[in-house]
XYZ file of N, CA and C in Angstrom:
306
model
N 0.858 -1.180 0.000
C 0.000 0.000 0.000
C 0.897 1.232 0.000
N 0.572 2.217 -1.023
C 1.585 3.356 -1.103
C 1.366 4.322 0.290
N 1.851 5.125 0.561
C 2.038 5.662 1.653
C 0.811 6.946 1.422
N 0.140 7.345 0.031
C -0.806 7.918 0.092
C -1.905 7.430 0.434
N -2.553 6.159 0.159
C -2.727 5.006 0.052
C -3.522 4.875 1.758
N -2.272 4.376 2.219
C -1.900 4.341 4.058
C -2.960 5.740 5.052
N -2.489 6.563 4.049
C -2.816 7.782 4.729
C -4.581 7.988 5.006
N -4.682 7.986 3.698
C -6.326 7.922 3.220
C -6.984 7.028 4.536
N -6.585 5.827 4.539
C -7.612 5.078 5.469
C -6.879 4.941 6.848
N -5.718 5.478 7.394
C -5.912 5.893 8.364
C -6.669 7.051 8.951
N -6.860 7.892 7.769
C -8.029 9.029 8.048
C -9.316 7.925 8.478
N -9.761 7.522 7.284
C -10.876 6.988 7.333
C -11.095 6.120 8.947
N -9.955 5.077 8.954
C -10.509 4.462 10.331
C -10.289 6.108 11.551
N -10.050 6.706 11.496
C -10.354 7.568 12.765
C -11.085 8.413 12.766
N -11.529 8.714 11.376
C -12.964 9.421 11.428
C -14.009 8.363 12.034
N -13.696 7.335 11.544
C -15.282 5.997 12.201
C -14.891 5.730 13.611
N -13.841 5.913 14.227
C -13.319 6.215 15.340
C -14.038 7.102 16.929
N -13.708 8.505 15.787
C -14.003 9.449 15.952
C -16.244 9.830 16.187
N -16.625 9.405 14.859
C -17.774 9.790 14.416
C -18.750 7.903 14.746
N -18.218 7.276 15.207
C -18.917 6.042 15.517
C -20.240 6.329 15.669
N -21.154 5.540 14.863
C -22.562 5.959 14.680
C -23.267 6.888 14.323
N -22.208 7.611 13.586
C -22.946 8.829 12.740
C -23.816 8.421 11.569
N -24.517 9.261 11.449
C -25.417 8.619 10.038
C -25.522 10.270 9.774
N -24.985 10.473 8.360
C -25.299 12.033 8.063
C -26.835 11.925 7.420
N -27.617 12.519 8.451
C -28.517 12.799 8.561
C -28.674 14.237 9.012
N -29.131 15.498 8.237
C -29.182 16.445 8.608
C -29.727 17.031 9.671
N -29.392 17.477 9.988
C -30.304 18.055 11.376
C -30.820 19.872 11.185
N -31.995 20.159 11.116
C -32.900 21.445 10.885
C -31.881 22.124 11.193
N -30.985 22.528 11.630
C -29.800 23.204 11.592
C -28.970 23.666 10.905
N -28.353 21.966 10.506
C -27.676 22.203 9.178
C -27.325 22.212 7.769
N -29.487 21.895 7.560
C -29.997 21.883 6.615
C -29.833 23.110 5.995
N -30.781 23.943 7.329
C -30.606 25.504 7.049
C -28.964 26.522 6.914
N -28.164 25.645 7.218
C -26.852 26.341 6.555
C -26.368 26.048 5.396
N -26.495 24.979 4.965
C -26.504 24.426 3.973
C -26.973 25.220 2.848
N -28.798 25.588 3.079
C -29.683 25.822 2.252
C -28.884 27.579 2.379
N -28.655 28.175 3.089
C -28.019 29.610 2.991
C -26.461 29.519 2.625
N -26.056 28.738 2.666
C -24.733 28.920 1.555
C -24.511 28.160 0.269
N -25.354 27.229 -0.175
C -25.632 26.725 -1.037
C -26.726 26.533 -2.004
N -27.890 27.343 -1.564
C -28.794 27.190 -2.267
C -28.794 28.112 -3.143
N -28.639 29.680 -2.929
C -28.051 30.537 -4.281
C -28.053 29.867 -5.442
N -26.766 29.173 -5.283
C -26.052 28.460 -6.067
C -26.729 27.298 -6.781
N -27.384 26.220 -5.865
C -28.171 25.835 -6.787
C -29.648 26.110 -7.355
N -30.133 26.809 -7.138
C -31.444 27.612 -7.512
C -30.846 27.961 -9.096
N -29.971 28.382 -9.259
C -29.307 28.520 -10.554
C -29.379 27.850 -11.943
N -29.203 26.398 -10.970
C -28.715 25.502 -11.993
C -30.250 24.765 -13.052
N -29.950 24.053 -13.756
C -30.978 23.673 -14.675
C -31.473 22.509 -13.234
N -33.138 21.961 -14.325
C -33.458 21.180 -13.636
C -32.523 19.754 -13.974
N -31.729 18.662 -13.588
C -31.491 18.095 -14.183
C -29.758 17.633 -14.068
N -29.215 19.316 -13.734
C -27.625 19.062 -13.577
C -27.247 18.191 -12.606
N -26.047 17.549 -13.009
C -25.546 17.041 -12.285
C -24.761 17.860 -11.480
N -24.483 17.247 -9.540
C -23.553 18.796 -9.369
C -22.610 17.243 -8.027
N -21.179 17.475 -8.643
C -20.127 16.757 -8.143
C -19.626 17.487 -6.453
N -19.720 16.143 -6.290
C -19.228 16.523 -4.446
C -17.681 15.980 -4.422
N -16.880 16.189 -4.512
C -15.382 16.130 -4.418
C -15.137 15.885 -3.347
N -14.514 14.575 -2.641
C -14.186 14.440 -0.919
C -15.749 14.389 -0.098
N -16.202 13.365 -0.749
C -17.733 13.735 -0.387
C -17.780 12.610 1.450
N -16.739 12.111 1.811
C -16.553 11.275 2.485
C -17.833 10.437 3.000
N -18.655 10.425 3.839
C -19.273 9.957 4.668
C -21.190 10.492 3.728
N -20.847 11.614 2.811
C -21.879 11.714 2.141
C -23.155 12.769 2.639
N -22.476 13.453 3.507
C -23.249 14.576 4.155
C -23.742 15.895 3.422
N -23.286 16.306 2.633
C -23.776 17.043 1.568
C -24.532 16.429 -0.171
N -23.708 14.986 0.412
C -24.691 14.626 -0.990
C -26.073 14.352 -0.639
N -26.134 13.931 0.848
C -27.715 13.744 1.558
C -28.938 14.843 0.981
N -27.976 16.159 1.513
C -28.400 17.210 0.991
C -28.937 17.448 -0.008
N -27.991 17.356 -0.872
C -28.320 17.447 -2.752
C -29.148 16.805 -3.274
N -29.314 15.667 -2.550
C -30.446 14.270 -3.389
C -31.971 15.239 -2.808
N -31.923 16.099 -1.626
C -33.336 16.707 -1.575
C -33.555 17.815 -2.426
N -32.469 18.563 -3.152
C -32.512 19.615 -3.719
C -33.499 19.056 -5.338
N -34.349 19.875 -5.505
C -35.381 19.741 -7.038
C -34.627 19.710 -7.983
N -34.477 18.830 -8.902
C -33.978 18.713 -10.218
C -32.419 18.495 -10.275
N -31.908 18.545 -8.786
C -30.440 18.462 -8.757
C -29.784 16.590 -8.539
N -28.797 15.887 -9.486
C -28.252 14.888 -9.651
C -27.369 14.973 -8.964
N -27.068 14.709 -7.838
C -25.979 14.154 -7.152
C -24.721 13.361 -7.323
N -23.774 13.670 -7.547
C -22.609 12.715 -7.633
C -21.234 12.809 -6.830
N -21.285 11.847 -6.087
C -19.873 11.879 -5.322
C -18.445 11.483 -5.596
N -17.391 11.955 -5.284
C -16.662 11.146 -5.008
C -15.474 11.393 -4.391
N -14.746 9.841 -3.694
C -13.771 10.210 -2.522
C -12.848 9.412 -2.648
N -11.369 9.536 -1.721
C -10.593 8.086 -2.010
C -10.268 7.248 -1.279
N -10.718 7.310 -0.388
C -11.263 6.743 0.991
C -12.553 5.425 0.543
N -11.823 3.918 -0.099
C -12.867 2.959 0.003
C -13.829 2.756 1.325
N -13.142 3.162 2.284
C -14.152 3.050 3.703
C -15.253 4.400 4.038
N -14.730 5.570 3.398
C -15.992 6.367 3.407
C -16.899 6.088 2.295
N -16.366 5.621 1.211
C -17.660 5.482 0.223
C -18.608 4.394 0.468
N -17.929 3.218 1.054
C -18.829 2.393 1.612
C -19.933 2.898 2.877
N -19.465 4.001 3.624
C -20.734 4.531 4.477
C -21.359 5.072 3.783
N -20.860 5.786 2.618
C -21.551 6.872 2.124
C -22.940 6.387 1.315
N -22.389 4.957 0.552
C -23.344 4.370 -0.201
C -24.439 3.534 0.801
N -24.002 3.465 1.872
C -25.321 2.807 2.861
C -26.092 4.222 2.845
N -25.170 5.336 3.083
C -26.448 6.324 3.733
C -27.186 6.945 2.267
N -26.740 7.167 1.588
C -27.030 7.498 0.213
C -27.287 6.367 -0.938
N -27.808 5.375 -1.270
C -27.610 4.395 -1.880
C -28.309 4.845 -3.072
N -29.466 5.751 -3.365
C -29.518 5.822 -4.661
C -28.645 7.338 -5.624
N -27.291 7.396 -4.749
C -26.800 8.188 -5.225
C -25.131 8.367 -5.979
N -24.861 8.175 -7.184
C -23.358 7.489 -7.812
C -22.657 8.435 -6.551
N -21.964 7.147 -6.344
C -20.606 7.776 -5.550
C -19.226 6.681 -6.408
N -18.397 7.017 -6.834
C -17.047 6.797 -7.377
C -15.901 6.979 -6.219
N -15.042 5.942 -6.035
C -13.794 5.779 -5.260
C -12.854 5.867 -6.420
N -12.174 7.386 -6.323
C -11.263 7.981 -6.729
C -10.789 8.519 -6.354
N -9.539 9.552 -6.998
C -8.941 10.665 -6.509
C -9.512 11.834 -6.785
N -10.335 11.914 -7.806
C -11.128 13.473 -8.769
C -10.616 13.455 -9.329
N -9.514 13.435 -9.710
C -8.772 14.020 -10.901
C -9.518 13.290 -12.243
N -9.698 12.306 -12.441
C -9.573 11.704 -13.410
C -11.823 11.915 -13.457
């Protein structure tokens, strides 16, 4: 395992560590921050776009996005252990284990 590699999922195991039993599930809170720094932005967009979550880890903003009208959700992270939470909590939503770049 390359040492970037290493790095990634030692993040990952100490975020699940860390966040044990999280389920990103928004909370009226941080829906509403969400919806005030991001909704501008997507109010914008067509019905239909797709809009990419980069480092989407655990899938907390893509939760988000899948409620937004007409907006396609797509994740992705390089962390195989966050995309696997991510796709329990989000399952009808593409998430890709990558780097982004590509």
């Amino acid at each position: 395992m390359s040492g970037r590699n290493r790095l990634i999922e030692q993040y990952a195991a100490h975020y699940l560590r860390v966040n044990s039993g999280l389920m990103p599930v928004l909370s009226s809170r941080s829906s509403a921050g969400m919806d005030l720094m991001y909704g501008p932005l997507i109010t914008r967009l067509r019905s239909g776009s797709r809009v990419l979550d980069i480092g989407c880890g655990t899938g907390h903003l893509l939760s988000w996005l899948r409620r937004q009208p007409g907006i396609v959700p797509v994740g992705v992270d390089s962390s195989a252990t966050q995309i696997e939470l991510a796709r329990g909590h989000v399952p009808d939503v593409e998430i890709v284990c990558s780097d982004g770049l590509s």
